[in-house]
Amino acid sequence: MEKWTKYMERWNLSGMLMLLLVFTACSSESGDGAQEPKEKPVLKIYLFAPESPIITRAENGWVSPSADEKRISTLDVWVFEHNEDHKPVSYIHLANLAFDGSMEVSMEISDDFANNVNKPHVDIYVVANVASSNCGLSLGRSSTPEQLTAALIEHKSDGGDFFGLTSPVTSVPVEGLPMSGFLLNQEITGTAPVFSANKTQNVKLVRAVSKVRFVFSKSTVAPVISDLSIKFDNQMLPKSEYLFLEGIYPEKKIHIKNDVYEPESETNTPIVSGVSGDAINSCADPASYIFTTETGQQYENKIDAGLVEQTIEDVTRPAEISEVRRFYLRESDKQLRGTISYTAGSGGNATPKSADFVMNAAGDFTRNHTWIVYGYFLGSGELILNAVALKDWEDNPESDNIYNW
């Protein structure tokens, strides 16, 4: 009997321990028996692309863009370890964005990277609006740093080109204008499960292409103007342009593959041809639209005001100038130049004429710039041209304006 009592005491003790273990296990579960989900570690990346961006560094000032030119439809972000292996840390593709000028992107990272006490610094690459349809590039999760830095905007497989002269882009593509930006050797800060890669420095997106506008007017006594055409000189634009700038900001170098320029033929097709004089509005004082001492913003406002009908103090003023075409082109290290040809007069008085246009200096047509060529026709039929000189990049790397587009 004594043995049985001792056996039961031992069993009761063991049973109590088992019940305690079961109770402990059950208490770690939620009411429905499921494990509480573990929060995944993330890495936050900070981007800058202003809601009200500035596209032209024109003489003495800045020029505002249209909504289409600043639109960001897709965003791709890559993060790699900053070492010889360039091991991928994270990648994300975002679409249908509501981009308000600055953006915080949360990217999932592995537990191994999150738990690494000595986290390596990272390299961050960002592109916006880049697709095979608008610049011939197919980038994605498997893209390496070497592939990203070597990515080129170049010719199409059918013989045309992206943002070149053989098939000029005259309006913003559906995908938007390609943009890029990157930061290297960024320290990881924060504590699990939320880390930051560039808390004190934004990845600043820069538009990879530039724009040229051809704007015209004619005096009220100008003869009939017809057969207007515009042609760039041969060998002005490089065949290939890199998606990313060379080196880390704020070096801001032109980054083209300048071994071949296009078009390669000796006689290239005009980018504008056969424009009728009816398409050019008349103005009592066309010289008033010449760039003088305004800021870039003021000059752009003046040009845009002349392009539309306006009612001022109950008086309707018709449009006084006409934009014949705008083109989005690759950047160039050349001093862009070309010829505008036209016919002045009609019938037996029709006279072929031409005038040359030229950029201020070689290398002024870098990415993220706009070049405005304004011309007006006198009573004699002569064409007077005025090209707005572009302003160099600012030297202050702390200013976000330096990266506006």
Short mmCIF file of C-alpha atoms in Angstrom, two decimals:
data_model
loop_
_atom_site.label_atom_id
_atom_site.label_comp_id
_atom_site.label_asym_id
_atom_site.label_seq_id
_atom_site.Cartn_x
_atom_site.Cartn_y
_atom_site.Cartn_z
CA MET A 1 0.00 0.00 0.00
CA GLU A 2 2.85 2.31 0.86
CA LYS A 3 4.48 1.59 -2.51
CA TRP A 4 1.22 2.34 -4.34
CA THR A 5 0.86 5.67 -2.53
CA LYS A 6 4.41 6.70 -3.47
CA TYR A 7 3.80 5.67 -7.11
CA MET A 8 0.66 7.77 -7.28
CA GLU A 9 2.48 10.78 -5.81
CA ARG A 10 5.15 10.49 -8.49
CA TRP A 11 2.47 10.20 -11.23
CA ASN A 12 0.59 13.21 -9.91
CA LEU A 13 3.80 15.24 -9.94
CA SER A 14 4.61 14.18 -13.51
CA GLY A 15 1.05 14.86 -14.63
CA MET A 16 1.11 18.30 -13.14
CA LEU A 17 4.34 19.06 -14.98
CA MET A 18 2.83 17.85 -18.27
CA LEU A 19 -0.29 19.97 -17.76
CA LEU A 20 1.90 22.97 -17.00
CA LEU A 21 3.83 22.49 -20.27
CA VAL A 22 0.61 22.14 -22.27
CA PHE A 23 -0.84 25.24 -20.65
CA THR A 24 2.33 27.21 -21.40
CA ALA A 25 2.26 26.13 -25.04
CA CYS A 26 -1.40 27.02 -25.38
CA SER A 27 -0.91 30.39 -23.76
CA SER A 28 1.59 31.34 -26.53
CA GLU A 29 -1.11 30.86 -29.15
CA SER A 30 -3.87 33.26 -30.09
CA GLY A 31 -7.49 32.54 -29.27
CA ASP A 32 -7.99 30.54 -32.47
CA GLY A 33 -4.88 28.48 -31.87
CA ALA A 34 -2.73 30.24 -34.55
CA GLN A 35 0.77 31.57 -33.89
CA GLU A 36 1.07 35.37 -33.69
CA PRO A 37 2.60 36.49 -37.06
CA LYS A 38 6.20 37.65 -36.84
CA GLU A 39 6.75 41.15 -38.25
CA LYS A 40 8.99 40.96 -41.33
CA PRO A 41 12.14 43.11 -41.31
CA VAL A 42 12.13 46.00 -43.79
CA LEU A 43 14.60 48.50 -45.18
CA LYS A 44 13.35 52.04 -45.82
CA ILE A 45 14.65 54.00 -48.82
CA TYR A 46 14.00 57.74 -49.24
CA LEU A 47 13.49 59.26 -52.70
CA PHE A 48 13.23 62.85 -53.95
CA ALA A 49 11.48 63.96 -57.13
CA PRO A 50 9.62 67.22 -56.48
CA GLU A 51 5.88 67.59 -56.96
CA SER A 52 6.48 70.97 -58.63
CA PRO A 53 9.75 70.20 -60.41
CA ILE A 54 11.88 72.54 -62.48
CA ILE A 55 13.16 71.43 -65.84
CA THR A 56 15.25 74.15 -67.41
CA ARG A 57 18.34 75.78 -66.07
CA ALA A 58 17.91 78.76 -68.39
CA GLU A 59 19.88 81.98 -68.12
CA ASN A 60 19.22 83.65 -64.75
CA GLY A 61 16.46 81.31 -63.67
CA TRP A 62 14.29 78.25 -63.87
CA VAL A 63 11.46 76.97 -66.01
CA SER A 64 8.46 74.93 -64.85
CA PRO A 65 7.34 71.73 -66.61
CA SER A 66 4.02 70.32 -67.60
CA ALA A 67 2.30 67.60 -65.58
CA ASP A 68 3.21 64.92 -68.12
CA GLU A 69 6.91 65.69 -67.94
CA LYS A 70 7.09 65.16 -64.19
CA ARG A 71 4.79 62.12 -64.11
CA ILE A 72 6.14 58.96 -62.47
CA SER A 73 4.14 55.89 -63.50
CA THR A 74 6.50 53.10 -62.39
CA LEU A 75 9.41 52.88 -59.99
CA ASP A 76 12.11 50.21 -59.62
CA VAL A 77 14.49 50.15 -56.66
CA TRP A 78 17.49 47.85 -56.17
CA VAL A 79 19.68 47.55 -53.06
CA PHE A 80 22.99 45.66 -53.13
CA GLU A 81 25.73 45.09 -50.58
CA HIS A 82 28.60 47.53 -51.10
CA ASN A 83 31.40 45.02 -51.56
CA GLU A 84 33.02 42.94 -54.28
CA ASP A 85 30.18 40.41 -54.31
CA HIS A 86 27.37 43.01 -54.67
CA LYS A 87 25.01 40.53 -53.03
CA PRO A 88 21.34 41.56 -53.58
CA VAL A 89 19.66 42.90 -50.45
CA SER A 90 16.23 43.83 -51.82
CA TYR A 91 14.28 44.81 -54.94
CA ILE A 92 10.84 46.34 -55.46
CA HIS A 93 8.72 47.36 -58.46
CA LEU A 94 5.94 49.89 -57.87
CA ALA A 95 3.20 51.03 -60.26
CA ASN A 96 0.19 53.35 -60.17
CA LEU A 97 2.01 55.69 -57.82
CA ALA A 98 0.80 58.79 -56.06
CA PHE A 99 4.16 60.51 -55.97
CA ASP A 100 4.08 63.78 -54.05
CA GLY A 101 7.66 64.94 -54.47
CA SER A 102 9.33 62.80 -51.84
CA MET A 103 8.67 59.19 -51.03
CA GLU A 104 9.53 56.56 -48.44
CA VAL A 105 9.80 53.05 -49.88
CA SER A 106 9.69 50.03 -47.53
CA MET A 107 11.50 46.99 -48.92
CA GLU A 108 11.48 43.54 -47.32
CA ILE A 109 14.88 42.12 -46.37
CA SER A 110 15.99 38.67 -45.23
CA ASP A 111 16.24 37.67 -41.57
CA ASP A 112 19.93 36.92 -42.14
CA PHE A 113 20.62 40.49 -43.26
CA ALA A 114 18.43 41.96 -40.51
CA ASN A 115 20.14 39.89 -37.82
CA ASN A 116 23.65 40.61 -39.04
CA VAL A 117 25.29 42.70 -36.32
CA ASN A 118 27.89 44.05 -38.75
CA LYS A 119 25.67 44.96 -41.66
CA PRO A 120 27.59 45.97 -44.81
CA HIS A 121 26.99 49.34 -46.40
CA VAL A 122 24.71 49.24 -49.44
CA ASP A 123 24.38 50.67 -52.95
CA ILE A 124 20.95 51.92 -54.08
CA TYR A 125 19.80 52.20 -57.72
CA VAL A 126 16.45 53.74 -58.71
CA VAL A 127 14.77 54.18 -62.10
CA ALA A 128 11.37 55.61 -63.01
CA ASN A 129 9.28 55.07 -66.16
CA VAL A 130 11.85 52.73 -67.72
CA ALA A 131 10.45 50.06 -70.04
CA SER A 132 11.36 48.23 -73.22
CA SER A 133 8.65 50.17 -75.08
CA ASN A 134 9.89 53.69 -74.28
CA CYS A 135 13.67 53.29 -74.07
CA GLY A 136 14.51 49.72 -75.08
CA LEU A 137 15.45 48.47 -71.62
CA SER A 138 14.14 45.41 -69.76
CA LEU A 139 15.31 45.66 -66.16
CA GLY A 140 14.00 43.70 -63.19
CA ARG A 141 14.68 41.70 -60.05
CA SER A 142 17.62 39.82 -61.52
CA SER A 143 19.44 42.95 -62.80
CA THR A 144 22.93 43.34 -61.36
CA PRO A 145 24.81 46.59 -60.56
CA GLU A 146 27.00 45.94 -63.58
CA GLN A 147 23.95 45.63 -65.84
CA LEU A 148 22.33 48.74 -64.39
CA THR A 149 25.39 50.97 -64.80
CA ALA A 150 25.88 49.64 -68.35
CA ALA A 151 22.22 50.15 -69.38
CA LEU A 152 21.93 52.19 -72.61
CA ILE A 153 19.10 54.13 -74.24
CA GLU A 154 19.86 53.49 -77.88
CA HIS A 155 18.42 52.38 -81.21
CA LYS A 156 15.36 50.22 -81.72
CA SER A 157 15.62 46.79 -83.29
CA ASP A 158 13.63 48.02 -86.31
CA GLY A 159 16.20 50.71 -87.11
CA GLY A 160 14.53 53.63 -85.36
CA ASP A 161 15.81 55.10 -82.14
CA PHE A 162 14.69 56.06 -78.64
CA PHE A 163 14.85 59.82 -78.05
CA GLY A 164 16.97 60.42 -81.14
CA LEU A 165 16.63 62.14 -84.52
CA THR A 166 15.67 59.31 -86.87
CA SER A 167 12.31 58.86 -85.10
CA PRO A 168 11.91 61.87 -82.78
CA VAL A 169 9.75 61.65 -79.67
CA THR A 170 7.33 64.57 -79.96
CA SER A 171 5.22 63.91 -76.86
CA VAL A 172 5.72 62.28 -73.48
CA PRO A 173 5.44 58.48 -73.88
CA VAL A 174 2.59 56.67 -72.13
CA GLU A 175 5.14 55.23 -69.71
CA GLY A 176 6.56 58.71 -68.95
CA LEU A 177 10.05 60.13 -69.43
CA PRO A 178 12.87 57.89 -68.13
CA MET A 179 14.57 59.02 -64.91
CA SER A 180 17.36 57.59 -62.78
CA GLY A 181 19.28 58.14 -59.57
CA PHE A 182 21.56 56.28 -57.22
CA LEU A 183 23.55 56.43 -54.00
CA LEU A 184 26.59 54.33 -53.15
CA ASN A 185 28.15 53.15 -49.90
CA GLN A 186 25.19 53.97 -47.64
CA GLU A 187 25.23 52.99 -43.96
CA ILE A 188 22.36 50.92 -42.52
CA THR A 189 20.78 52.47 -39.43
CA GLY A 190 17.83 51.60 -37.17
CA THR A 191 16.79 48.58 -35.12
CA ALA A 192 14.78 45.48 -35.95
CA PRO A 193 12.40 45.16 -37.64
CA VAL A 194 12.75 48.61 -39.32
CA PHE A 195 16.05 49.77 -40.82
CA SER A 196 16.98 52.78 -43.00
CA ALA A 197 19.57 52.93 -45.78
CA ASN A 198 19.80 56.66 -46.54
CA LYS A 199 18.01 58.46 -43.73
CA THR A 200 19.99 61.69 -44.15
CA GLN A 201 20.32 61.66 -47.95
CA ASN A 202 17.61 61.14 -50.57
CA VAL A 203 18.08 59.27 -53.82
CA LYS A 204 17.41 62.12 -56.25
CA LEU A 205 15.79 61.24 -59.56
CA VAL A 206 17.06 63.06 -62.66
CA ARG A 207 15.32 62.95 -66.02
CA ALA A 208 17.57 61.06 -68.46
CA VAL A 209 16.56 63.03 -71.58
CA SER A 210 16.31 66.69 -72.57
CA LYS A 211 13.86 68.77 -74.57
CA VAL A 212 14.14 71.25 -77.43
CA ARG A 213 11.26 73.56 -78.40
CA PHE A 214 10.87 75.34 -81.76
CA VAL A 215 8.60 78.37 -81.44
CA PHE A 216 7.75 80.85 -84.22
CA SER A 217 5.84 84.04 -84.97
CA LYS A 218 5.59 86.41 -87.91
CA SER A 219 4.93 90.11 -88.29
CA THR A 220 1.53 91.18 -89.55
CA VAL A 221 3.14 92.34 -92.80
CA ALA A 222 5.26 89.22 -93.37
CA PRO A 223 4.83 87.51 -96.74
CA VAL A 224 3.31 84.05 -97.06
CA ILE A 225 5.57 81.51 -95.30
CA SER A 226 5.41 77.91 -96.50
CA ASP A 227 7.36 74.65 -96.64
CA LEU A 228 9.09 75.28 -93.33
CA SER A 229 11.45 72.48 -92.32
CA ILE A 230 13.94 71.98 -89.49
CA LYS A 231 17.03 69.83 -89.72
CA PHE A 232 19.84 69.19 -87.26
CA ASP A 233 23.34 68.94 -88.62
CA ASN A 234 24.77 65.48 -89.14
CA GLN A 235 26.48 63.70 -86.23
CA MET A 236 24.93 65.78 -83.47
CA LEU A 237 23.42 63.18 -81.10
CA PRO A 238 25.26 60.09 -79.86
CA LYS A 239 23.77 56.78 -80.88
CA SER A 240 23.73 55.59 -77.27
CA GLU A 241 23.23 57.25 -73.89
CA TYR A 242 23.65 55.66 -70.48
CA LEU A 243 20.57 55.47 -68.27
CA PHE A 244 22.59 56.39 -65.17
CA LEU A 245 24.95 59.32 -64.83
CA GLU A 246 28.63 58.47 -64.44
CA GLY A 247 29.94 58.40 -60.88
CA ILE A 248 28.02 59.48 -57.83
CA TYR A 249 26.31 62.84 -57.51
CA PRO A 250 27.14 65.71 -57.58
CA GLU A 251 29.70 65.08 -60.34
CA LYS A 252 26.94 65.48 -62.96
CA LYS A 253 28.91 64.43 -66.02
CA ILE A 254 27.38 63.85 -69.42
CA HIS A 255 27.28 60.08 -69.79
CA ILE A 256 27.06 58.98 -73.41
CA LYS A 257 28.63 56.25 -75.46
CA ASN A 258 30.16 58.60 -77.99
CA ASP A 259 31.85 56.20 -80.36
CA VAL A 260 29.04 56.61 -82.91
CA TYR A 261 26.74 59.56 -83.60
CA GLU A 262 23.47 59.51 -85.50
CA PRO A 263 22.13 59.83 -88.08
CA GLU A 264 25.01 58.16 -89.87
CA SER A 265 24.01 59.14 -93.41
CA GLU A 266 25.37 62.32 -94.97
CA THR A 267 21.89 63.59 -95.80
CA ASN A 268 19.48 63.26 -92.90
CA THR A 269 15.72 63.73 -93.08
CA PRO A 270 14.35 66.95 -91.54
CA ILE A 271 12.73 66.44 -88.14
CA VAL A 272 10.02 68.90 -89.23
CA SER A 273 8.98 69.40 -92.85
CA GLY A 274 6.30 71.04 -94.95
CA VAL A 275 4.85 73.31 -92.26
CA SER A 276 2.38 75.75 -93.79
CA GLY A 277 2.52 79.45 -93.03
CA ASP A 278 -1.08 79.17 -91.84
CA ALA A 279 0.25 77.23 -88.85
CA ILE A 280 2.30 80.23 -87.66
CA ASN A 281 0.44 82.98 -85.82
CA SER A 282 0.97 86.68 -86.52
CA CYS A 283 2.04 89.22 -83.94
CA ALA A 284 2.19 93.02 -83.99
CA ASP A 285 5.51 92.94 -82.16
CA PRO A 286 7.13 89.50 -82.57
CA ALA A 287 10.45 90.84 -81.23
CA SER A 288 8.77 91.14 -77.80
CA TYR A 289 9.10 87.36 -77.41
CA ILE A 290 12.88 87.40 -77.68
CA PHE A 291 14.64 86.37 -74.50
CA THR A 292 16.10 89.45 -72.80
CA THR A 293 16.72 89.83 -69.07
CA GLU A 294 13.89 87.69 -67.67
CA THR A 295 14.44 84.77 -65.39
CA GLY A 296 13.98 81.41 -67.05
CA GLN A 297 10.61 81.07 -65.35
CA GLN A 298 9.47 84.47 -66.59
CA TYR A 299 10.59 83.71 -70.13
CA GLU A 300 8.78 80.38 -70.20
CA ASN A 301 5.66 82.09 -68.89
CA LYS A 302 5.95 84.69 -71.65
CA ILE A 303 6.29 82.04 -74.34
CA ASP A 304 3.40 79.98 -72.99
CA ALA A 305 1.18 83.08 -72.73
CA GLY A 306 1.82 83.85 -76.39
CA LEU A 307 0.77 80.36 -77.44
CA VAL A 308 -2.84 80.65 -76.25
CA GLU A 309 -5.78 82.97 -76.75
CA GLN A 310 -6.22 85.30 -73.78
CA THR A 311 -8.91 87.65 -72.56
CA ILE A 312 -7.53 90.68 -70.73
CA GLU A 313 -9.91 93.41 -69.49
CA ASP A 314 -12.72 92.04 -71.69
CA VAL A 315 -10.48 92.20 -74.75
CA THR A 316 -9.71 88.88 -76.46
CA ARG A 317 -6.21 88.61 -77.79
CA PRO A 318 -5.60 85.71 -80.18
CA ALA A 319 -2.52 83.51 -79.87
CA GLU A 320 0.51 85.44 -81.18
CA ILE A 321 3.12 82.71 -81.50
CA SER A 322 3.12 79.02 -82.46
CA GLU A 323 5.08 76.04 -81.20
CA VAL A 324 5.86 74.08 -84.32
CA ARG A 325 7.25 71.10 -82.44
CA ARG A 326 8.90 69.97 -79.24
CA PHE A 327 11.23 67.00 -79.13
CA TYR A 328 12.59 64.86 -76.31
CA LEU A 329 16.15 63.95 -77.20
CA ARG A 330 19.17 62.19 -75.73
CA GLU A 331 21.85 64.38 -74.21
CA SER A 332 24.86 65.35 -76.31
CA ASP A 333 28.42 66.52 -75.84
CA LYS A 334 28.22 68.39 -79.16
CA GLN A 335 27.28 72.03 -79.78
CA LEU A 336 23.87 71.32 -81.28
CA ARG A 337 23.23 73.16 -84.51
CA GLY A 338 21.01 72.95 -87.54
CA THR A 339 19.13 74.77 -90.29
CA ILE A 340 15.57 76.06 -90.66
CA SER A 341 14.51 76.22 -94.32
CA TYR A 342 11.34 77.82 -95.70
CA THR A 343 9.81 79.63 -98.63
CA ALA A 344 8.85 83.32 -98.37
CA GLY A 345 6.23 84.70 -100.74
CA SER A 346 4.05 82.92 -103.26
CA GLY A 347 3.76 82.45 -107.01
CA GLY A 348 6.47 84.21 -108.96
CA ASN A 349 7.68 85.93 -105.77
CA ALA A 350 8.33 82.68 -103.88
CA THR A 351 11.91 82.67 -102.60
CA PRO A 352 13.65 79.77 -100.79
CA LYS A 353 15.39 80.99 -97.64
CA SER A 354 17.15 79.49 -94.62
CA ALA A 355 18.62 80.42 -91.26
CA ASP A 356 21.00 78.50 -89.00
CA PHE A 357 20.45 77.89 -85.29
CA VAL A 358 23.17 76.93 -82.83
CA MET A 359 23.43 76.20 -79.14
CA ASN A 360 25.59 78.44 -76.99
CA ALA A 361 28.34 75.89 -76.27
CA ALA A 362 29.25 72.23 -76.62
CA GLY A 363 27.96 70.14 -73.76
CA ASP A 364 25.06 72.48 -72.89
CA PHE A 365 22.49 69.91 -74.02
CA THR A 366 22.84 67.61 -71.03
CA ARG A 367 20.06 65.52 -69.52
CA ASN A 368 17.35 67.37 -67.67
CA HIS A 369 17.58 70.55 -69.75
CA THR A 370 15.34 72.40 -72.18
CA TRP A 371 16.55 74.42 -75.17
CA ILE A 372 14.12 76.98 -76.62
CA VAL A 373 14.67 78.19 -80.20
CA TYR A 374 12.41 81.14 -81.01
CA GLY A 375 12.24 82.68 -84.46
CA TYR A 376 10.10 85.33 -86.15
CA PHE A 377 9.61 86.41 -89.75
CA LEU A 378 10.02 90.06 -90.79
CA GLY A 379 8.15 91.92 -93.50
CA SER A 380 11.00 91.07 -95.83
CA GLY A 381 10.54 87.39 -95.12
CA GLU A 382 13.84 87.09 -93.26
CA LEU A 383 13.85 84.81 -90.21
CA ILE A 384 15.37 86.21 -87.01
CA LEU A 385 16.39 83.50 -84.53
CA ASN A 386 16.93 83.69 -80.79
CA ALA A 387 18.10 80.66 -78.79
CA VAL A 388 18.00 80.72 -75.01
CA ALA A 389 21.36 79.85 -73.48
CA LEU A 390 21.31 77.22 -70.78
CA LYS A 391 22.72 77.63 -67.30
CA ASP A 392 25.22 75.15 -65.88
CA TRP A 393 24.37 72.85 -63.01
CA GLU A 394 24.62 74.60 -59.65
CA ASP A 395 27.64 73.79 -57.52
CA ASN A 396 25.81 73.39 -54.21
CA PRO A 397 25.31 69.64 -53.62
CA GLU A 398 23.11 70.35 -50.60
CA SER A 399 20.42 72.02 -52.72
CA ASP A 400 17.60 69.81 -53.99
CA ASN A 401 17.13 72.29 -56.87
CA ILE A 402 20.24 70.85 -58.48
CA TYR A 403 18.34 67.68 -59.28
CA ASN A 404 15.00 69.19 -60.30
CA TRP A 405 13.63 68.33 -63.70
#
